[in-house]
PDB file of C-alpha atoms in Angstrom:
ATOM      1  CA  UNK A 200      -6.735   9.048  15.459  1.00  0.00           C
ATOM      2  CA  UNK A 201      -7.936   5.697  14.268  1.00  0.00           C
ATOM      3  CA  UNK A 202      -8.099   4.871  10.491  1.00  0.00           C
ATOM      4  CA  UNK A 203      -9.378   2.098   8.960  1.00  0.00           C
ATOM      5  CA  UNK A 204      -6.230   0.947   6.871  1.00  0.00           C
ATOM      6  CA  UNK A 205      -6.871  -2.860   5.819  1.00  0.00           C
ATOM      7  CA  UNK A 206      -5.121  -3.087   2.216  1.00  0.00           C
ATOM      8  CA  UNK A 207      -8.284  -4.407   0.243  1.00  0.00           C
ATOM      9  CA  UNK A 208      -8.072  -7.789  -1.421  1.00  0.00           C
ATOM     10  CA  UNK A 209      -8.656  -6.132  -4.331  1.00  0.00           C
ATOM     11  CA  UNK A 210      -5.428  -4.224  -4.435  1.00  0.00           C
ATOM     12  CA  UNK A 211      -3.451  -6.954  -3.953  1.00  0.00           C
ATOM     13  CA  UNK A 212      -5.061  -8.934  -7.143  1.00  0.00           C
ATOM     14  CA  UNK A 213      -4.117  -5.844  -8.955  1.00  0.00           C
ATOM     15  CA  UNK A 214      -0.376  -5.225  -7.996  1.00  0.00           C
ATOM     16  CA  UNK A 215      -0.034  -9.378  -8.475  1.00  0.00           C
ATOM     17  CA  UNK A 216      -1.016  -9.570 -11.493  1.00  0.00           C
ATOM     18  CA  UNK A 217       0.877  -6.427 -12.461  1.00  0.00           C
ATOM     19  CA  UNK A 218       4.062  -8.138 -11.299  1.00  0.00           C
ATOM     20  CA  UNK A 219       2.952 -10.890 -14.486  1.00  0.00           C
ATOM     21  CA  UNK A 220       3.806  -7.772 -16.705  1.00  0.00           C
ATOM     22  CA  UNK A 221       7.431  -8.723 -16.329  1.00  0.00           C
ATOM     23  CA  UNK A 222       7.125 -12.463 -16.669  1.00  0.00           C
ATOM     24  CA  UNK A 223       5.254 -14.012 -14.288  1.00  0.00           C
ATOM     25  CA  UNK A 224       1.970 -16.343 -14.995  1.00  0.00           C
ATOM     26  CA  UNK A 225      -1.090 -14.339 -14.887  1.00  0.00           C
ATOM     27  CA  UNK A 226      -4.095 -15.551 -13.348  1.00  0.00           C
ATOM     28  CA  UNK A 227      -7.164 -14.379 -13.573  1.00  0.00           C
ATOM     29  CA  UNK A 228      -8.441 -13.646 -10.325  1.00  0.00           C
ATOM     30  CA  UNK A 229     -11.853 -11.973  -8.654  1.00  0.00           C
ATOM     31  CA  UNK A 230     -11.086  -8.852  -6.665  1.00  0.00           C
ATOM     32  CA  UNK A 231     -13.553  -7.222  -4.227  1.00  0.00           C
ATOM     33  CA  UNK A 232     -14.139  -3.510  -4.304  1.00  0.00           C
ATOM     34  CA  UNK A 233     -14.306  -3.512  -0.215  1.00  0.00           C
ATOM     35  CA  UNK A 234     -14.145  -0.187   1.748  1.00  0.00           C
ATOM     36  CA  UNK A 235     -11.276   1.730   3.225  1.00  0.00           C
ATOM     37  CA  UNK A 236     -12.169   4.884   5.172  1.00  0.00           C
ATOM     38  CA  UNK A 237     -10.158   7.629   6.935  1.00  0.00           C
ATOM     39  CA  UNK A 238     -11.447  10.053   9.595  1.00  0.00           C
ATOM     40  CA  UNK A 239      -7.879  12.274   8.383  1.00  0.00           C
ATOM     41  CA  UNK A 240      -5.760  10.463  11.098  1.00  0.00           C
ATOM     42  CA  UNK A 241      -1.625  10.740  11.933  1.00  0.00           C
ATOM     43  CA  UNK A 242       0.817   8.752  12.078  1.00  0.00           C
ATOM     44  CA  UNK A 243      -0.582   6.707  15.629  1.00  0.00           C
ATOM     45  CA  UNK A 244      -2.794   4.819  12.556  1.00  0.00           C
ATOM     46  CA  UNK A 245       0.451   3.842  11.096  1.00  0.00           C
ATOM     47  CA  UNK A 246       0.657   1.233   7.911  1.00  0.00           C
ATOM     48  CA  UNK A 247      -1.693   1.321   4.655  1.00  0.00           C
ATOM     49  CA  UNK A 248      -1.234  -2.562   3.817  1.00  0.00           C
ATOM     50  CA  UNK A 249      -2.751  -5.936   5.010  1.00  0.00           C
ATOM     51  CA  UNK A 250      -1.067  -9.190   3.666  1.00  0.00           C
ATOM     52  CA  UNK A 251      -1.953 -11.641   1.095  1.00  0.00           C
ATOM     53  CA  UNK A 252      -5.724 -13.193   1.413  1.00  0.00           C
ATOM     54  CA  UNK A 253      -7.054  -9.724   3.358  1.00  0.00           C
ATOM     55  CA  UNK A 254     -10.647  -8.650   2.231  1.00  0.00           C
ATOM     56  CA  UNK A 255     -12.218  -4.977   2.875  1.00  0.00           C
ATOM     57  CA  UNK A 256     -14.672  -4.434   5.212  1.00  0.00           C
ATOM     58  CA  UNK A 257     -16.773  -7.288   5.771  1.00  0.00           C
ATOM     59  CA  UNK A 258     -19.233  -7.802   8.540  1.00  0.00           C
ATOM     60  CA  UNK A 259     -21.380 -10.374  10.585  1.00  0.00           C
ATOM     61  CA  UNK A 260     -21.217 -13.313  13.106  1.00  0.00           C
ATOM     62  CA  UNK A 261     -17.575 -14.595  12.051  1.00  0.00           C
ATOM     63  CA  UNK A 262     -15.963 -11.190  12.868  1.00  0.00           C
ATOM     64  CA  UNK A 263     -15.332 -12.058  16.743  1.00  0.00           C
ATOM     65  CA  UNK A 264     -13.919 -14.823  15.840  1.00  0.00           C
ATOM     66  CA  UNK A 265     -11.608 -13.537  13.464  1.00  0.00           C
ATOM     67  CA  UNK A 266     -10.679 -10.896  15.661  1.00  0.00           C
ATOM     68  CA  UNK A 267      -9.620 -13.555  18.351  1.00  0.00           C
ATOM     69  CA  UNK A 268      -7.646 -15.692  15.973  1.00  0.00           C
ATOM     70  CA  UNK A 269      -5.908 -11.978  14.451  1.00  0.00           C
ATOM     71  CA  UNK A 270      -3.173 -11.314  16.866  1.00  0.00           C
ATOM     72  CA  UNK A 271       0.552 -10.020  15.703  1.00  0.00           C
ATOM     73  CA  UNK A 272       3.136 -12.549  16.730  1.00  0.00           C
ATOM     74  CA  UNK A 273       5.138 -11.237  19.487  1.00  0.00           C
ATOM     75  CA  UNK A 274       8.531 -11.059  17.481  1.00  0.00           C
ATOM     76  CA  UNK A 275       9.269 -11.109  13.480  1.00  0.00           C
ATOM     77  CA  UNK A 276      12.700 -11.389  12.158  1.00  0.00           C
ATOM     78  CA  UNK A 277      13.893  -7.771  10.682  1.00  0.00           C
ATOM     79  CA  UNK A 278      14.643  -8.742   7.191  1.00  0.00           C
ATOM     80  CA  UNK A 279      10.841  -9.168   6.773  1.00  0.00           C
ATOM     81  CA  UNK A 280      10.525  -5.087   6.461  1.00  0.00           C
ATOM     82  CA  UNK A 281      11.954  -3.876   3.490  1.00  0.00           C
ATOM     83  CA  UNK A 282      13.821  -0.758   3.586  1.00  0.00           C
ATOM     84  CA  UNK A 283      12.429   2.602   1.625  1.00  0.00           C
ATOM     85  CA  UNK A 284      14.131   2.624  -1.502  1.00  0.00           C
ATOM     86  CA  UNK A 285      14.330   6.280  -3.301  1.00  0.00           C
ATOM     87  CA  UNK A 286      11.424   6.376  -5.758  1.00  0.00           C
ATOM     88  CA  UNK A 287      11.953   7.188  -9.330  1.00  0.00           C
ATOM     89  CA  UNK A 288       9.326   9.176 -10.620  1.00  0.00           C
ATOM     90  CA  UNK A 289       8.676   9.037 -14.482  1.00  0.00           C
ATOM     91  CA  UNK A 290       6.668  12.137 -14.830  1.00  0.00           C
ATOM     92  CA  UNK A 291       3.836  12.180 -17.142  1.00  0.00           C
ATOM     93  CA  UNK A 292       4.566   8.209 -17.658  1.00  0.00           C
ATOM     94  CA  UNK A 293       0.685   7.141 -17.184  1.00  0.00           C
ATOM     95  CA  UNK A 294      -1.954   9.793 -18.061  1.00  0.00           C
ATOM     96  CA  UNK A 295      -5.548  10.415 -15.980  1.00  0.00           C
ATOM     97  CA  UNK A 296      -7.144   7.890 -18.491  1.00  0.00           C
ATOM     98  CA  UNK A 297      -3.916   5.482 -18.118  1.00  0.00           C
ATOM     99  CA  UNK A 298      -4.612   5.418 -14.367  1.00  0.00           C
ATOM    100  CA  UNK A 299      -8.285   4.837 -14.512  1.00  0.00           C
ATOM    101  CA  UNK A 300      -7.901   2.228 -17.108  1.00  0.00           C
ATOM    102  CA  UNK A 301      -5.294   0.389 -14.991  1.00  0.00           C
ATOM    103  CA  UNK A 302      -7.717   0.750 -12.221  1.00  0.00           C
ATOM    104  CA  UNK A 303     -10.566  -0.770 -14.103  1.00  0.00           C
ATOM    105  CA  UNK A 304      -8.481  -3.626 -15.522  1.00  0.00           C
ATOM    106  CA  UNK A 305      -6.768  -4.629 -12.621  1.00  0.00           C
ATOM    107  CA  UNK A 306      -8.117  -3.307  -9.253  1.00  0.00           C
ATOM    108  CA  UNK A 307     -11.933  -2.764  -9.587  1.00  0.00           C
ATOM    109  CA  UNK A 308     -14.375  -5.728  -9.043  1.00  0.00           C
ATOM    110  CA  UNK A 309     -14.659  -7.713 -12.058  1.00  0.00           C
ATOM    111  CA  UNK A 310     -10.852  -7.413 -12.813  1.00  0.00           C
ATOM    112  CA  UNK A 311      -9.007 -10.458 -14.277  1.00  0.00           C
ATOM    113  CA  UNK A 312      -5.548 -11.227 -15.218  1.00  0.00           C
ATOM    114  CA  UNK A 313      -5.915 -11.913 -18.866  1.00  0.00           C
ATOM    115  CA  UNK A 314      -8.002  -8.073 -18.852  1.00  0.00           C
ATOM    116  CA  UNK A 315      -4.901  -6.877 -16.790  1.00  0.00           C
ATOM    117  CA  UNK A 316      -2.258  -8.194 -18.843  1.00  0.00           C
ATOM    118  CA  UNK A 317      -4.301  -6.928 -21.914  1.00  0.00           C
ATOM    119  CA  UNK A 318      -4.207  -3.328 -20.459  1.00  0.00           C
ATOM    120  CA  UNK A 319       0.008  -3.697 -19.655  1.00  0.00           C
ATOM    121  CA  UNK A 320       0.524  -4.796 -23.371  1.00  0.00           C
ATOM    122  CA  UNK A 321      -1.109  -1.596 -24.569  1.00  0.00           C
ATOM    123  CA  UNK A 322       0.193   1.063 -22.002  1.00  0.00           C
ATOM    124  CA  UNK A 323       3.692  -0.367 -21.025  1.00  0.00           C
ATOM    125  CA  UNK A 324       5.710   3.006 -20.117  1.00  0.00           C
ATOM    126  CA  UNK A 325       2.774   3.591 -17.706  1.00  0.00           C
ATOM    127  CA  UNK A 326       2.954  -0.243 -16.782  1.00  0.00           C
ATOM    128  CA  UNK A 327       6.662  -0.107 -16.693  1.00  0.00           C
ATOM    129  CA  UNK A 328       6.256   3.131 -13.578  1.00  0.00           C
ATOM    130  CA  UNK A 329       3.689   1.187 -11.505  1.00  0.00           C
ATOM    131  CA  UNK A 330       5.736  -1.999 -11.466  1.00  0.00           C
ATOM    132  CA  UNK A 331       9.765  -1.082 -11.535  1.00  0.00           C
ATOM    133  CA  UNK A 332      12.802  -2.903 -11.508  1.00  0.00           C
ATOM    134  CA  UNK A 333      12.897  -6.680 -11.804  1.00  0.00           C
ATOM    135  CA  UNK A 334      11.592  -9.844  -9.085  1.00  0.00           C
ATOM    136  CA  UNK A 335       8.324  -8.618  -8.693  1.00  0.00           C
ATOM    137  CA  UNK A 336       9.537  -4.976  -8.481  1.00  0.00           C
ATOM    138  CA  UNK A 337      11.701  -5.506  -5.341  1.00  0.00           C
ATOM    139  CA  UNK A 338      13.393  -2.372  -5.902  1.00  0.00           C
ATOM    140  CA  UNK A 339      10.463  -0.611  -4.459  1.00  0.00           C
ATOM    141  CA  UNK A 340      11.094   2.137  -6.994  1.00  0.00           C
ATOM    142  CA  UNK A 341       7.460   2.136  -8.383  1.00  0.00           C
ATOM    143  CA  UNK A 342       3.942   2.861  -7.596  1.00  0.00           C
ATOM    144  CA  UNK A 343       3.573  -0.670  -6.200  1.00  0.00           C
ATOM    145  CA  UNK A 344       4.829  -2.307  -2.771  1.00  0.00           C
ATOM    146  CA  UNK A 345       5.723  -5.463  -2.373  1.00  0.00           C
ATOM    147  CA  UNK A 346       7.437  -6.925   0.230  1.00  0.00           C
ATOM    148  CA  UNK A 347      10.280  -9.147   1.386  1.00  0.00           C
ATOM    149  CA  UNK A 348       8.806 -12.093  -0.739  1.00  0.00           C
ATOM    150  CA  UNK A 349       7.872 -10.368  -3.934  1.00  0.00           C
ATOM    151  CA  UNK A 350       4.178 -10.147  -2.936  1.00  0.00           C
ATOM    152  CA  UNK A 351       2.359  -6.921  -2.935  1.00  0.00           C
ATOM    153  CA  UNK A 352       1.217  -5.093   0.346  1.00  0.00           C
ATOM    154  CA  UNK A 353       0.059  -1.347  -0.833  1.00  0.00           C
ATOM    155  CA  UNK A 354       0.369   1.531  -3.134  1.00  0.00           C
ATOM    156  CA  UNK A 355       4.030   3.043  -2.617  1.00  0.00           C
ATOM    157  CA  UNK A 356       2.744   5.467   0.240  1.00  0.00           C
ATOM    158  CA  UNK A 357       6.150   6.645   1.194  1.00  0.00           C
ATOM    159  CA  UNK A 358       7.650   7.535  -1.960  1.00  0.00           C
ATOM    160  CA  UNK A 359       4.957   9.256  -2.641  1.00  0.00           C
ATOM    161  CA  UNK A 360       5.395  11.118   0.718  1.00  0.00           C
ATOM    162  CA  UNK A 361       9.017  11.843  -0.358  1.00  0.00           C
ATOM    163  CA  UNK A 362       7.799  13.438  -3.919  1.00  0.00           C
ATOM    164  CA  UNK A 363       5.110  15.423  -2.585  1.00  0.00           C
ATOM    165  CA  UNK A 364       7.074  16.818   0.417  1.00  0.00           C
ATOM    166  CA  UNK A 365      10.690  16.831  -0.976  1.00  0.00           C
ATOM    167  CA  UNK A 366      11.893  18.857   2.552  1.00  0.00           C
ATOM    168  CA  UNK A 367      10.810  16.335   5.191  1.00  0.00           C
ATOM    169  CA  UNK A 368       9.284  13.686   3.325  1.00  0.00           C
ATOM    170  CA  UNK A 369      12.432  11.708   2.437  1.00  0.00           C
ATOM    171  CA  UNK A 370      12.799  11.449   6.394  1.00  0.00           C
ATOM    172  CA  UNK A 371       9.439  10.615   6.925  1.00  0.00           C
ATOM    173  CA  UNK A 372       9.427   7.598   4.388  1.00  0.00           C
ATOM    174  CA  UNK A 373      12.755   6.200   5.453  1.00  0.00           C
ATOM    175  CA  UNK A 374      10.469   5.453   8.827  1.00  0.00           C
ATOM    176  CA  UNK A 375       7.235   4.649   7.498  1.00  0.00           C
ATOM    177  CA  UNK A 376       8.027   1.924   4.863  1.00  0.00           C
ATOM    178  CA  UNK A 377       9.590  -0.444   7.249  1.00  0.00           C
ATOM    179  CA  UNK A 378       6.411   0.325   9.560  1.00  0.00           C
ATOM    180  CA  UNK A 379       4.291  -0.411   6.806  1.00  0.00           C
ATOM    181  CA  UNK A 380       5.894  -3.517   6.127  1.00  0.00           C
ATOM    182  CA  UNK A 381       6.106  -4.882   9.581  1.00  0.00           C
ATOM    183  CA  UNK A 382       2.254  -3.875  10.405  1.00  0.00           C
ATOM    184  CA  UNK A 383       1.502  -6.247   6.876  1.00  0.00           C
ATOM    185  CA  UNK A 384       3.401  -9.073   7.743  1.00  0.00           C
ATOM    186  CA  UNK A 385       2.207  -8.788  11.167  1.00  0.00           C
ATOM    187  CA  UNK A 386      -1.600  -9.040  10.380  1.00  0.00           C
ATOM    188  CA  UNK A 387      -1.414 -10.802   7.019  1.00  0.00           C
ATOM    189  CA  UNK A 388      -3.688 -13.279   8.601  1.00  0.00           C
ATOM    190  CA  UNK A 389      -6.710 -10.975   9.385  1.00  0.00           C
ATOM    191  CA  UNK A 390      -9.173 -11.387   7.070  1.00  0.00           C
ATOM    192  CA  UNK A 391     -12.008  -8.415   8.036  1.00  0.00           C
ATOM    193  CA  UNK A 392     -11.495  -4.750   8.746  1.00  0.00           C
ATOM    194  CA  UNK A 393     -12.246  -5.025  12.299  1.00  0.00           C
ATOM    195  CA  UNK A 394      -9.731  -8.348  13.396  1.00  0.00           C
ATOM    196  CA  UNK A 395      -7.017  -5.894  11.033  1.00  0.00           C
ATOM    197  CA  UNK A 396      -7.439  -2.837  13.074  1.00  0.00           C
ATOM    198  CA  UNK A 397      -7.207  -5.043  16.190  1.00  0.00           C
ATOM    199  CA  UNK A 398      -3.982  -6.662  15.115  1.00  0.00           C
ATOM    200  CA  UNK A 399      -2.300  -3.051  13.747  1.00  0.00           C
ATOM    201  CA  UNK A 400      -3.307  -1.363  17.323  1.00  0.00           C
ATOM    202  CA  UNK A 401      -1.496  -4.469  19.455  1.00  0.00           C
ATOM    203  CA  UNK A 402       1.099  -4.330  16.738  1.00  0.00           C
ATOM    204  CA  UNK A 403       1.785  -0.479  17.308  1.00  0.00           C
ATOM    205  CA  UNK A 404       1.071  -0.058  20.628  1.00  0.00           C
ATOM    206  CA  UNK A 405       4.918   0.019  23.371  1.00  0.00           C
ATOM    207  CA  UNK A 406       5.790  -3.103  23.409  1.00  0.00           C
ATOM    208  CA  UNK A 407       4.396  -4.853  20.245  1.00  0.00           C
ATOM    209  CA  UNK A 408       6.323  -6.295  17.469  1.00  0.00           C
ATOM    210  CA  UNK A 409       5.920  -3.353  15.493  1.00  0.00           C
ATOM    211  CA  UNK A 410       6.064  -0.536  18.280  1.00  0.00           C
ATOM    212  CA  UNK A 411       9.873   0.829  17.993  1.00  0.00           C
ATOM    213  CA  UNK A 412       9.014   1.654  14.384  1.00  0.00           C
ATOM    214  CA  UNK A 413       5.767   2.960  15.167  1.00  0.00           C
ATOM    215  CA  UNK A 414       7.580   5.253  17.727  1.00  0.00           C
ATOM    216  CA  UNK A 415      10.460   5.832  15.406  1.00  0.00           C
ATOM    217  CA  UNK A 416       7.899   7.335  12.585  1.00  0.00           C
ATOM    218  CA  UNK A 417       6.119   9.564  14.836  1.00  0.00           C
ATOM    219  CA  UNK A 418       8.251  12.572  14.588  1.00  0.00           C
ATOM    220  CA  UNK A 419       9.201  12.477  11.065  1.00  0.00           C
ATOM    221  CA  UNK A 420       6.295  11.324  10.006  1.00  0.00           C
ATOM    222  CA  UNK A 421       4.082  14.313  12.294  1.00  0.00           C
ATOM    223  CA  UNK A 422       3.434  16.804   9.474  1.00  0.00           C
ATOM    224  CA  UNK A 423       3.391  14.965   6.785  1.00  0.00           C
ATOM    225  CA  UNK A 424       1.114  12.226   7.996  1.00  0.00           C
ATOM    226  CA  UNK A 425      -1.225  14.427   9.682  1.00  0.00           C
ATOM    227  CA  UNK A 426      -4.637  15.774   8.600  1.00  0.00           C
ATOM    228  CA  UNK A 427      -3.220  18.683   6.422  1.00  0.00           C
ATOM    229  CA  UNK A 428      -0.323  16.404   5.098  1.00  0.00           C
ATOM    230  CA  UNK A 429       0.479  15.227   1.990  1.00  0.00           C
ATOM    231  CA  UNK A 430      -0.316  11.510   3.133  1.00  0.00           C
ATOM    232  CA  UNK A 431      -4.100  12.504   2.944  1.00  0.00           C
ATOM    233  CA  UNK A 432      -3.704  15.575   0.213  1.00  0.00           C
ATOM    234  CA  UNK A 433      -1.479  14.404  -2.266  1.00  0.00           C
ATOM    235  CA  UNK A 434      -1.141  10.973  -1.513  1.00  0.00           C
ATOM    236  CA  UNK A 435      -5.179   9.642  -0.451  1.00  0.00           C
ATOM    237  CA  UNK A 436      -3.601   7.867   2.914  1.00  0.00           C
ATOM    238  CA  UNK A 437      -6.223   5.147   3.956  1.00  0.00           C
ATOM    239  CA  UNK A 438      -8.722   6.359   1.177  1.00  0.00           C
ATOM    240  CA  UNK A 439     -10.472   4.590  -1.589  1.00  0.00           C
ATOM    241  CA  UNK A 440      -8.325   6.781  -4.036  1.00  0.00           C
ATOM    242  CA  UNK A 441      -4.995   5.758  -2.412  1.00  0.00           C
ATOM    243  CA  UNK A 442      -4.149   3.675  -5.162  1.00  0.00           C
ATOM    244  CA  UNK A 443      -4.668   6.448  -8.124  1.00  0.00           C
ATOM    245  CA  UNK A 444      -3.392   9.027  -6.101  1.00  0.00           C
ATOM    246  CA  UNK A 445       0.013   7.906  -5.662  1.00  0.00           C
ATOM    247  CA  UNK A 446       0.143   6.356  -9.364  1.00  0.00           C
ATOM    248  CA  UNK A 447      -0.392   9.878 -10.381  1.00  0.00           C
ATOM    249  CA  UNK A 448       2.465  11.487  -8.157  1.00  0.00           C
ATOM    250  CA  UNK A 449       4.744   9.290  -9.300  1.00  0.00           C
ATOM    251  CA  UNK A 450       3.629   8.098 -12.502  1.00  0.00           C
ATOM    252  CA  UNK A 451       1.706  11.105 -13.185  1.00  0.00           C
ATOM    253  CA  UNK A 452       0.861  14.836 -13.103  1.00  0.00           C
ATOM    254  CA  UNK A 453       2.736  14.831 -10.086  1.00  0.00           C
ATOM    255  CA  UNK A 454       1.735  15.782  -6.030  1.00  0.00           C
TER     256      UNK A 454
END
């Protein structure tokens, strides 16, 4: 079942500048609210991330076009999909407020670096679960994705699989990260829900450069990325509460 599963613009401004908690520059930068829809799909819609420059459902005459130039490139070298790294929840680390606030200073429309930063300084344990580890949080530990060059791509679906279904999600994640990954790097360039979709289908589909791991994540990934699975319930798969709902497995209450 199709989802729409472009990785709004404004996500990535807010896991960027939440890598500046740990020493990088922080920019201000305008983020777009955008839209990002699921009809409850499985696995066939595969990966939650677009790649660096991606904006949220936009519309109008410039959409053929970029659906033309969006194709995946017919190979990609496989150090560009980061393995799943166990997650390390920190339980109760951010609270409900914590996660809105982050969400207001750093993801919603009107967010800016300096506000971001300001929110980090004054919440770091809950700062310190989104964004893990050191380089940009390259251990993929966190609530944040990033991937093989340190820049964002999504909320930390899998790991939040893996905490919400501790029987079969570990399985499930180990399959879907690199998926995610490859689908990201694969149609970084689309810049419009419609050209992304495109791309992730011919990416996907037997034969494309992410195909083997879209079959390999099928059957692991059946249940729990389902409909009734915790990629939709617990998790907010390809929703607009994505985001907040895996901050708040692992950062959080918990799935």
């Amino acid at each position: 079942m199709m989802k729409n599963s472009l990785f709004t613009t404004s996500i990535l401004v807010a896991a960027t500048t939440a890598a500046g908690f740990f020493g990088c520059s922080s920019s201000p930068g305008t983020s777009t609210s955008g839209s990002s829809s699921s009809s409850g799909g499985g696995i066939e819609t595969g990966s939650s991330g677009g790649g660096s420059g991606s904006s949220g459902g936009s519309s109008g005459a410039g959409q053929t076009a970029d659906a033309a130039a969006c194709m995946p490139p017919s190979s990609l070298p496989s150090t560009n999909f980061p393995q799943y790294a166990t997650v390390a929840p920190m339980a109760n680390a951010c609270n409900s407020m914590q996660i809105t606030g982050f969400i207001s200073a750093c993801v919603a429309q009107g967010a800016t670096g300096m506000n971001c930063a300001s929110w980090a300084n004054a919440n770091s344990t809950c700062a310190g679960c989104i964004v893990q580890g050191t380089d940009a949080g390259a251990t993929e530990t966190g609530a944040i994705l990033f991937d093989a060059n340190g820049k964002p791509v999504s909320g930390n679906v899998p790991g939040c699989v893996a905490i919400a279904d501790p029987t079969n999600g570990p399985a499930c994640a180990a399959q879907l990260e690199p998926l995610m990954q490859c689908v990201a790097v694969a149609c970084g360039m689309c810049t419009d829900q419609a050209s992304f979709s495109s791309c992730e289908q011919a990416a996907r589909a037997s034969g494309g450069v992410c195909g083997s791991l879209s079959s390999a994540a099928k059957m692991p990934c059946a249940g729990d990325m389902g409909s009734n699975g915790v990629g939709l319930t617990k998790c907010g798969y390809g929703t607009q509460n994505e985001l907040q709902d895996v901050i708040n497995v692992i950062c959080g209450t918990g799935p």
